[in-house]
Amino acid sequence: MIGFVRNRVLLPVVGVLTVLAVWEATVVFYRLPPIVLPSPWAVAATLADLVGTYAFWRDVAVSLYEFVAGYAIGVVLGVAVGLLIGEWRVFRLTVTPVVESLRFIVPFAWIPLTILWFGTSFTGKIVLVAYAVFFVMVVSTARAIAHVEPTLTRVGTMLGMGPWQLALRVHLRAAAPTLASAARAAAAIGWIAVVAAEYIGASAGLGLMITNAATSLATPVVIAGMIVIGLIGAGVSALIGWLARRQLVDR
Amino acid sequence: MSAGDLVLDRVFHHYFSAGRRVDVLNDVSFRVGAGSVACVVGPSGCGKSTLLGLAAGLLRPAGGSLTWDDAAVRMGPNQHLGMAFQQPGLFPWMTVRQNVAIGLSTRGRSRRDARAIADEFLDTVGLSEFKDAYPSHLSGGMAQRVGIARALALKPRLLLLDEPFAAVDAFTRLKLQQEFKSLLRLNRPTVVFVTHDVPEAIALGDVIVVMTQRPATVQRIIPVAREDRDRASPAYGRKLAETLECLGVKSENEES
């Protein structure tokens, strides 16, 4: 119990407080004006004001909606294509060069085109998140399927499973723990993609919120927004990690 | 030839390792009659497992033919087959019972039947207490017994066993051998049993197929009579010495 309190409460609090202390000390020591770097207290006060406004929650909702929709599409397509790559040689030989060349075009490089094609709508963000998530999932899935213990395939065949059953009931399931950690990494990348896309061109969302605040030199709002983005990202990642572990990981 | 016979006729096999061709089986022929047990013995790595993979339809032979039920062995899932692998290959996400039951349900048994049969065979291999455990909590020998139960539960007409008792302790092993023999009497499958253990081969086999070093061929086929199995009899000693000599072990070095 004492160990738990120390490891899970005390040490994290010490970590966060250290950062806040360095921040505060910097502001005081260099006598920075709030427009350059407001103190943690000022940001906390701004944050408290923000959470009382409708606009803030709307921005949060928009960003989360874009993220969840894009993430779901990206994971489903990524796992499906990754599974096909793993199972079907002809498909693998056809698709791998495409995947390998596209996956190094980072999502952010697509932002100008998505704005051109989809304007500042939600669709552009969803496509971008789906793209980012898709490539993380497709590569991990294909690799995980290729590394499934060959004995399991033989066992499945011996038990009477055809290629479809082997793919879905043995290979995909055996790959699940790897997919779970990939899904968590993909969530982080997807969330970053949403905010970045909104930052450059959007009609609503947290990314837009901080751009607008920055152009009106409302630095505390910028930092408050950054903190919210960080907290939501960490929360989403932890939630997906928890769900995946509960559902998929072997006991 | 007749139904239930497994016939290997001039079978060749090789694989490629780091770009080099490794010949595994070099002209292997033998026949296992319906309902009889062939024990395959031979040096480690001589291709005994490959032989089973071919008979199961998990591998395609590079040359020669394998025949089951008067037809060429089909690749892919085979309804007549039950097999226990050297590495048990249990599905780690399933409980022990689910591991045994899943083959029955993929072959069309209802979930309830599958569970009941799984429980019965887990009892046979002495693992009733562990039926809700996950494979990661089992010892090597226990996992191997689950693999045996999984193969037997299918009540296959062709049963292929790849050193099924290798990781099982000596005492449990003797008990399992006895259980195994009485189970065979029930369904009379055709059995190919790969083992390192010559006394085991004498105890269980109707014939012993002695293989040579890789690339393996059949060195000798030794029939085993009922009286050869009595460990107190001179016939047993002679059979043991004969088989071991085929494997290159001189009898004066061997305890009897």
XYZ file of C-alpha atoms in Angstrom:
507
model
C 0.000 0.000 0.000
C 2.778 2.426 0.942
C 4.624 1.315 -2.169
C 1.545 1.973 -4.274
C 1.075 5.468 -2.873
C 4.719 6.237 -3.453
C 4.900 4.816 -6.975
C 1.534 5.850 -8.313
C 0.823 9.092 -6.441
C 3.858 10.633 -4.831
C 6.431 10.232 -7.603
C 4.144 11.405 -10.450
C 3.125 14.435 -8.377
C 6.791 15.226 -7.734
C 7.423 15.040 -11.489
C 4.588 17.402 -12.392
C 5.418 19.830 -9.566
C 9.059 20.000 -10.699
C 7.996 21.074 -14.180
C 5.605 23.663 -12.752
C 8.305 24.953 -10.408
C 10.841 25.330 -13.218
C 8.174 27.096 -15.292
C 7.270 29.499 -12.485
C 10.939 30.112 -11.684
C 11.664 30.939 -15.331
C 8.821 33.466 -15.444
C 9.982 35.106 -12.205
C 13.711 34.974 -12.905
C 13.558 36.461 -16.410
C 10.595 38.702 -15.523
C 8.742 37.488 -18.589
C 5.612 39.365 -19.594
C 2.463 37.148 -19.713
C 2.307 37.582 -23.470
C 5.571 35.672 -23.812
C 5.096 33.165 -21.036
C 2.341 33.490 -18.456
C 2.829 31.903 -15.046
C 1.254 28.510 -14.304
C -1.278 30.296 -12.084
C -2.419 32.541 -14.917
C -2.789 29.536 -17.210
C -4.714 27.628 -14.556
C -7.058 30.587 -14.126
C -7.556 30.814 -17.903
C -8.246 27.105 -18.085
C -10.826 27.404 -15.336
C -12.536 30.182 -17.318
C -12.366 28.184 -20.538
C -14.082 25.088 -19.210
C -17.050 27.277 -18.360
C -17.576 28.301 -21.985
C -19.636 26.628 -24.677
C -17.029 27.334 -27.370
C -14.351 25.383 -25.517
C -16.460 22.253 -25.239
C -17.513 22.570 -28.837
C -13.863 22.630 -29.888
C -13.116 19.606 -27.731
C -16.116 17.757 -29.188
C -15.153 18.580 -32.766
C -11.565 17.407 -32.306
C -12.651 14.225 -30.567
C -15.275 13.500 -33.208
C -12.753 13.905 -36.023
C -10.300 11.761 -34.146
C -12.685 8.931 -33.268
C -14.159 8.708 -36.777
C -10.761 8.766 -38.479
C -9.251 6.403 -35.946
C -12.005 3.823 -36.365
C -11.730 3.915 -40.158
C -7.936 3.753 -40.029
C -7.820 0.819 -37.608
C -10.418 -1.257 -39.457
C -8.882 -0.687 -42.891
C -5.330 -1.002 -41.602
C -5.958 -4.321 -39.880
C -7.927 -5.659 -42.858
C -5.261 -4.739 -45.395
C -2.465 -5.869 -43.063
C -4.192 -9.225 -42.648
C -4.523 -9.630 -46.423
C -0.852 -8.727 -46.860
C 0.065 -11.336 -44.271
C -2.122 -14.073 -45.684
C -2.092 -13.626 -49.409
C 1.205 -13.632 -51.259
C -0.056 -12.086 -54.508
C -1.642 -9.239 -52.558
C 1.515 -8.778 -50.508
C 3.712 -8.493 -53.587
C 1.310 -6.022 -55.186
C 0.562 -3.817 -52.218
C 3.815 -3.750 -50.258
C 5.641 -1.359 -52.627
C 2.691 1.045 -52.484
C 2.481 0.899 -48.712
C 6.228 1.207 -48.293
C 6.431 4.328 -50.437
C 3.342 6.034 -49.045
C 4.033 5.425 -45.396
C 7.032 7.734 -45.373
C 4.902 10.620 -46.634
C 4.002 11.844 -43.170
C 0.352 12.818 -42.636
C 1.328 16.483 -42.252
C 2.598 16.554 -45.812
C -0.945 15.798 -46.904
C -2.502 18.740 -45.048
C -2.275 21.186 -47.988
C -3.941 18.668 -50.292
C -6.689 17.770 -47.821
C -7.490 21.460 -47.455
C -7.603 21.777 -51.217
C -9.884 18.760 -51.544
C -12.051 18.987 -48.453
C -11.743 22.616 -47.408
C -11.841 23.234 -43.673
C -14.535 20.594 -43.144
C -14.407 17.694 -40.694
C -13.969 15.269 -43.595
C -10.454 16.476 -44.337
C -9.376 15.824 -40.736
C -11.042 12.441 -40.645
C -9.271 11.417 -43.828
C -5.974 12.612 -42.442
C -6.354 10.743 -39.149
C -7.495 7.625 -40.967
C -4.427 7.893 -43.197
C -2.039 8.288 -40.272
C -3.626 5.443 -38.300
C -3.957 3.190 -41.329
C -0.222 3.070 -42.002
C 0.687 2.338 -38.409
C -1.832 -0.495 -38.301
C -1.172 -1.953 -41.727
C 2.548 -2.312 -41.150
C 2.221 -3.772 -37.638
C -0.569 -6.136 -38.643
C 1.289 -7.496 -41.655
C 4.420 -7.975 -39.584
C 2.568 -9.589 -36.680
C 0.736 -11.998 -38.986
C 4.000 -12.966 -40.654
C 5.506 -13.752 -37.253
C 2.759 -15.981 -35.926
C 4.284 -19.205 -34.602
C 4.102 -21.641 -37.576
C 3.074 -24.513 -35.298
C -0.186 -22.670 -34.595
C -0.988 -22.677 -38.307
C -0.286 -26.398 -38.519
C -2.409 -27.023 -35.463
C -5.278 -25.002 -36.929
C -5.104 -26.919 -40.202
C -4.944 -30.213 -38.343
C -8.048 -29.214 -36.371
C -9.922 -28.695 -39.630
C -9.637 -24.959 -40.273
C -9.569 -23.635 -43.823
C -7.650 -20.507 -44.881
C -10.346 -18.058 -43.704
C -10.718 -19.630 -40.320
C -6.950 -19.781 -39.939
C -6.657 -16.111 -40.809
C -9.401 -14.878 -38.520
C -9.406 -17.332 -35.650
C -5.714 -18.159 -35.379
C -3.472 -15.594 -37.054
C -5.405 -12.454 -36.206
C -5.973 -13.611 -32.664
C -2.355 -14.627 -32.197
C -1.327 -11.186 -33.469
C -3.725 -9.413 -31.110
C -1.225 -8.430 -28.392
C 0.983 -6.771 -31.024
C -2.048 -5.088 -32.564
C -3.056 -3.769 -29.163
C 0.198 -1.905 -28.700
C 0.101 -0.717 -32.312
C -3.447 0.579 -31.760
C -2.192 2.589 -28.831
C 0.715 4.064 -30.784
C -1.686 4.811 -33.656
C -3.982 6.700 -31.288
C -1.167 9.045 -30.307
C -0.229 9.683 -33.938
C -3.883 10.124 -34.945
C -4.520 12.651 -32.216
C -1.433 14.625 -33.187
C -2.632 14.587 -36.819
C -6.059 16.003 -35.871
C -4.606 18.895 -33.946
C -1.999 19.651 -36.602
C -4.612 19.626 -39.370
C -6.892 21.922 -37.386
C -3.984 24.185 -36.696
C -3.508 24.799 -40.381
C -7.062 24.960 -41.649
C -10.273 24.311 -39.772
C -13.621 25.815 -38.885
C -13.567 24.447 -35.322
C -11.473 22.311 -32.974
C -8.703 22.619 -30.438
C -6.057 23.262 -33.075
C -8.051 26.215 -34.372
C -8.637 27.412 -30.829
C -4.921 27.801 -30.182
C -4.220 29.356 -33.591
C -6.905 31.960 -32.984
C -5.618 32.609 -29.491
C -2.080 32.969 -30.818
C -3.082 35.528 -33.470
C -4.792 37.621 -30.796
C -1.733 37.194 -28.529
C -3.801 35.430 -25.849
C -0.819 33.348 -24.737
C -2.486 31.882 -21.619
C -5.258 30.489 -23.835
C -2.655 29.001 -26.189
C -0.935 27.228 -23.338
C -4.217 26.167 -21.726
C -5.229 24.703 -25.091
C -1.913 22.896 -25.385
C -2.397 21.389 -21.961
C -5.909 20.229 -22.851
C -4.582 18.669 -26.072
C -1.906 16.855 -24.091
C -4.334 15.639 -21.443
C -6.874 14.371 -23.964
C -4.132 12.619 -25.945
C -2.803 10.907 -22.829
C -6.338 9.988 -21.776
C -7.230 8.527 -25.168
C -3.994 6.553 -25.307
C -4.496 5.187 -21.786
C -8.122 4.306 -22.541
C -7.208 2.409 -25.706
C -4.353 0.665 -23.934
C -6.715 -0.375 -21.161
C -9.447 -1.575 -23.538
C -6.984 -3.508 -25.665
C -5.381 -5.146 -22.682
C -8.748 -6.124 -21.270
C -10.061 -7.568 -24.517
C -7.120 -9.026 -26.317
C -3.974 -9.693 -24.416
C -3.361 -13.281 -23.415
C -3.596 -14.218 -19.824
C -4.289 -51.589 -49.974
C -7.540 -50.846 -48.253
C -9.387 -48.188 -46.315
C -7.467 -47.039 -43.268
C -4.082 -47.929 -44.716
C -1.372 -45.314 -44.844
C 1.118 -46.030 -47.586
C 4.339 -44.143 -48.252
C 5.820 -44.975 -51.604
C 9.310 -43.755 -52.505
C 8.865 -40.447 -50.695
C 11.514 -37.758 -51.086
C 11.600 -34.412 -49.357
C 13.940 -31.467 -48.967
C 13.834 -27.894 -47.780
C 15.981 -24.853 -48.354
C 17.965 -23.322 -45.540
C 19.952 -20.141 -46.207
C 19.750 -20.869 -49.932
C 21.155 -24.366 -49.563
C 19.145 -27.440 -50.277
C 18.863 -29.846 -47.377
C 17.677 -33.324 -48.262
C 15.526 -34.696 -45.495
C 13.855 -37.827 -46.775
C 15.527 -39.966 -49.360
C 13.310 -42.702 -50.743
C 11.124 -43.628 -47.797
C 8.607 -46.412 -48.262
C 6.513 -48.234 -45.715
C 2.943 -49.150 -45.065
C 0.893 -48.882 -41.921
C -2.083 -51.222 -42.035
C -5.519 -50.070 -40.934
C -5.783 -50.017 -37.155
C -2.138 -50.760 -36.495
C 0.546 -48.736 -34.793
C 3.864 -47.927 -36.448
C 6.518 -46.476 -34.190
C 9.141 -44.490 -36.067
C 12.542 -44.294 -34.379
C 15.751 -42.760 -35.637
C 18.458 -40.221 -34.870
C 17.479 -36.669 -33.960
C 16.800 -34.440 -36.924
C 16.507 -37.318 -39.339
C 13.182 -36.108 -40.708
C 10.690 -37.975 -38.560
C 8.618 -34.840 -38.022
C 8.721 -34.105 -41.744
C 7.356 -37.571 -42.330
C 4.361 -36.846 -40.112
C 3.811 -33.465 -41.767
C 3.635 -35.201 -45.125
C 1.253 -37.886 -43.870
C -0.944 -35.158 -42.365
C -1.182 -33.170 -45.589
C 0.605 -30.222 -44.002
C 3.568 -30.570 -46.358
C 3.680 -31.541 -50.000
C 6.277 -34.206 -50.809
C 9.044 -33.267 -53.226
C 8.775 -36.719 -54.738
C 6.935 -39.985 -54.380
C 3.426 -40.525 -53.124
C 1.505 -40.860 -49.896
C -1.779 -42.681 -49.921
C -4.558 -42.767 -47.360
C -7.844 -44.601 -47.845
C -6.716 -45.576 -51.359
C -6.354 -41.936 -52.430
C -3.439 -39.494 -52.455
C -3.096 -37.597 -49.171
C -4.858 -34.247 -49.624
C -3.222 -30.977 -48.618
C -5.038 -28.806 -46.108
C -7.515 -29.718 -43.399
C -8.308 -33.421 -43.287
C -11.307 -34.670 -41.375
C -9.802 -38.086 -40.702
C -6.744 -36.674 -38.991
C -5.660 -36.120 -35.420
C -2.125 -35.039 -34.670
C -0.045 -34.129 -31.636
C 2.960 -31.976 -32.352
C 6.356 -32.001 -30.732
C 5.810 -28.425 -29.603
C 2.217 -28.707 -28.456
C 1.173 -25.441 -30.154
C -1.668 -24.652 -27.783
C -3.544 -21.441 -28.516
C -2.370 -19.154 -25.703
C -5.599 -17.133 -25.665
C -7.735 -20.166 -24.897
C -8.148 -22.173 -21.748
C -6.985 -25.768 -21.735
C -10.541 -26.964 -22.224
C -11.176 -24.572 -25.123
C -7.952 -25.749 -26.723
C -9.193 -29.321 -26.709
C -12.770 -28.436 -27.679
C -12.059 -26.128 -30.604
C -11.140 -28.907 -33.026
C -14.417 -30.629 -32.276
C -16.433 -27.500 -32.908
C -14.619 -26.694 -36.160
C -15.549 -30.204 -37.225
C -19.182 -29.494 -36.618
C -19.852 -30.747 -33.088
C -22.126 -28.610 -30.956
C -20.438 -26.482 -28.331
C -21.886 -28.591 -25.543
C -20.720 -31.874 -27.031
C -17.302 -30.417 -27.666
C -16.968 -29.334 -24.047
C -18.108 -32.678 -22.706
C -15.710 -34.617 -24.929
C -12.885 -32.233 -24.064
C -13.486 -32.805 -20.357
C -13.487 -36.556 -20.876
C -10.120 -36.555 -22.633
C -8.567 -34.079 -20.227
C -9.530 -36.513 -17.536
C -7.809 -39.303 -19.484
C -4.518 -37.397 -19.555
C -4.938 -36.457 -15.905
C -5.513 -32.730 -16.345
C -9.103 -32.281 -15.167
C -7.998 -29.818 -12.528
C -6.359 -27.582 -15.096
C -9.146 -27.324 -17.626
C -9.762 -23.638 -16.906
C -6.061 -22.757 -16.806
C -4.309 -20.955 -19.623
C -1.406 -22.676 -21.427
C 1.139 -20.203 -20.040
C 0.488 -21.676 -16.597
C 1.276 -25.247 -17.630
C 4.590 -27.074 -17.505
C 6.019 -28.443 -20.758
C 4.843 -31.950 -19.975
C 1.342 -30.789 -19.097
C 1.081 -28.760 -22.301
C 2.123 -31.825 -24.227
C -0.605 -33.873 -22.553
C -3.163 -31.247 -23.581
C -1.860 -31.626 -27.130
C -2.413 -35.385 -26.902
C -5.912 -34.934 -25.488
C -6.707 -32.509 -28.314
C -5.638 -35.063 -30.936
C -7.401 -38.001 -29.273
C -10.617 -36.055 -28.673
C -11.095 -35.790 -32.422
C -11.388 -39.602 -32.491
C -9.398 -39.581 -35.708
C -9.053 -42.494 -38.079
C -5.426 -41.512 -38.642
C -3.509 -40.498 -35.541
C -0.055 -38.961 -35.896
C 2.009 -38.368 -32.783
C 5.330 -36.572 -32.751
C 7.215 -37.562 -29.607
C 4.081 -36.915 -27.595
C 5.541 -38.017 -24.268
C 8.984 -36.438 -24.686
C 8.495 -33.722 -22.064
C 6.453 -35.886 -19.708
C 8.143 -37.276 -16.588
C 9.032 -40.964 -16.641
C 6.319 -42.150 -14.275
C 3.467 -40.209 -15.920
C 4.817 -41.395 -19.204
C 4.342 -45.065 -18.328
C 0.830 -44.351 -17.118
C 0.020 -42.439 -20.288
C 1.361 -45.270 -22.424
C -1.081 -47.649 -20.753
C -3.987 -45.232 -21.089
C -3.043 -44.688 -24.669
C -3.085 -48.392 -25.461
C -6.527 -48.888 -24.002
C -7.810 -45.847 -25.877
C -6.495 -47.277 -29.124
C -8.443 -50.456 -28.516
C -11.621 -48.365 -28.437
C -11.413 -46.705 -31.834
C -8.674 -48.631 -33.608
C -7.158 -45.729 -35.530
C -4.146 -46.146 -37.779
C -1.246 -44.668 -35.820
C 2.175 -43.311 -36.663
C 4.058 -42.656 -33.465
C 7.423 -40.916 -33.592
C 9.595 -41.515 -30.556
C 13.174 -41.537 -29.341
C 12.426 -44.112 -26.750
C 12.955 -47.691 -27.951
C 11.199 -49.357 -24.975
C 8.232 -47.101 -25.709
C 8.286 -48.150 -29.360
C 8.247 -51.814 -28.320
C 5.471 -51.214 -25.807
C 3.186 -49.423 -28.247
C 4.110 -50.421 -31.784
C 2.944 -53.257 -33.967
C 5.936 -52.458 -36.120
C 9.015 -50.352 -35.505
C 10.257 -48.356 -38.463
C 13.947 -47.624 -37.955
C 15.179 -44.611 -39.903
C 18.760 -43.736 -40.845
C 20.569 -40.413 -40.449
C 19.464 -37.541 -42.667
C 18.766 -37.769 -45.568
C 16.719 -40.507 -44.026
C 15.574 -43.702 -45.513
C 14.001 -46.722 -43.880
C 16.773 -48.855 -42.483
C 14.630 -51.661 -41.232
C 11.073 -52.527 -40.316
C 10.918 -54.635 -37.178
C 7.650 -56.386 -36.334
C 6.706 -56.528 -32.655
C 4.840 -59.551 -31.348
C 2.709 -59.622 -28.238
C 5.289 -61.578 -26.193
C 7.983 -59.025 -27.056
C 6.149 -56.505 -24.906
C 6.548 -58.376 -21.673
C 9.418 -56.541 -20.063
C 10.324 -59.550 -17.943
C 10.690 -61.820 -20.962
C 13.870 -62.655 -22.895
C 11.929 -61.815 -26.090
C 11.726 -58.209 -24.919
C 15.460 -58.083 -24.327
C 16.151 -59.477 -27.762
C 13.793 -56.992 -29.436
C 15.390 -54.137 -27.551
C 18.888 -55.226 -28.499
C 17.893 -55.755 -32.117
C 16.322 -52.319 -32.446
C 19.132 -50.554 -30.638
C 21.687 -52.272 -32.814
C 19.907 -50.953 -35.877
C 20.315 -47.509 -34.344
C 24.037 -48.165 -33.872
C 23.998 -48.915 -30.151
C 25.966 -52.051 -29.261
C 24.174 -54.350 -26.846
C 27.043 -54.689 -24.313
C 26.849 -50.956 -23.623
C 23.166 -51.129 -22.953
C 21.499 -51.966 -19.685
C 18.842 -54.609 -20.167
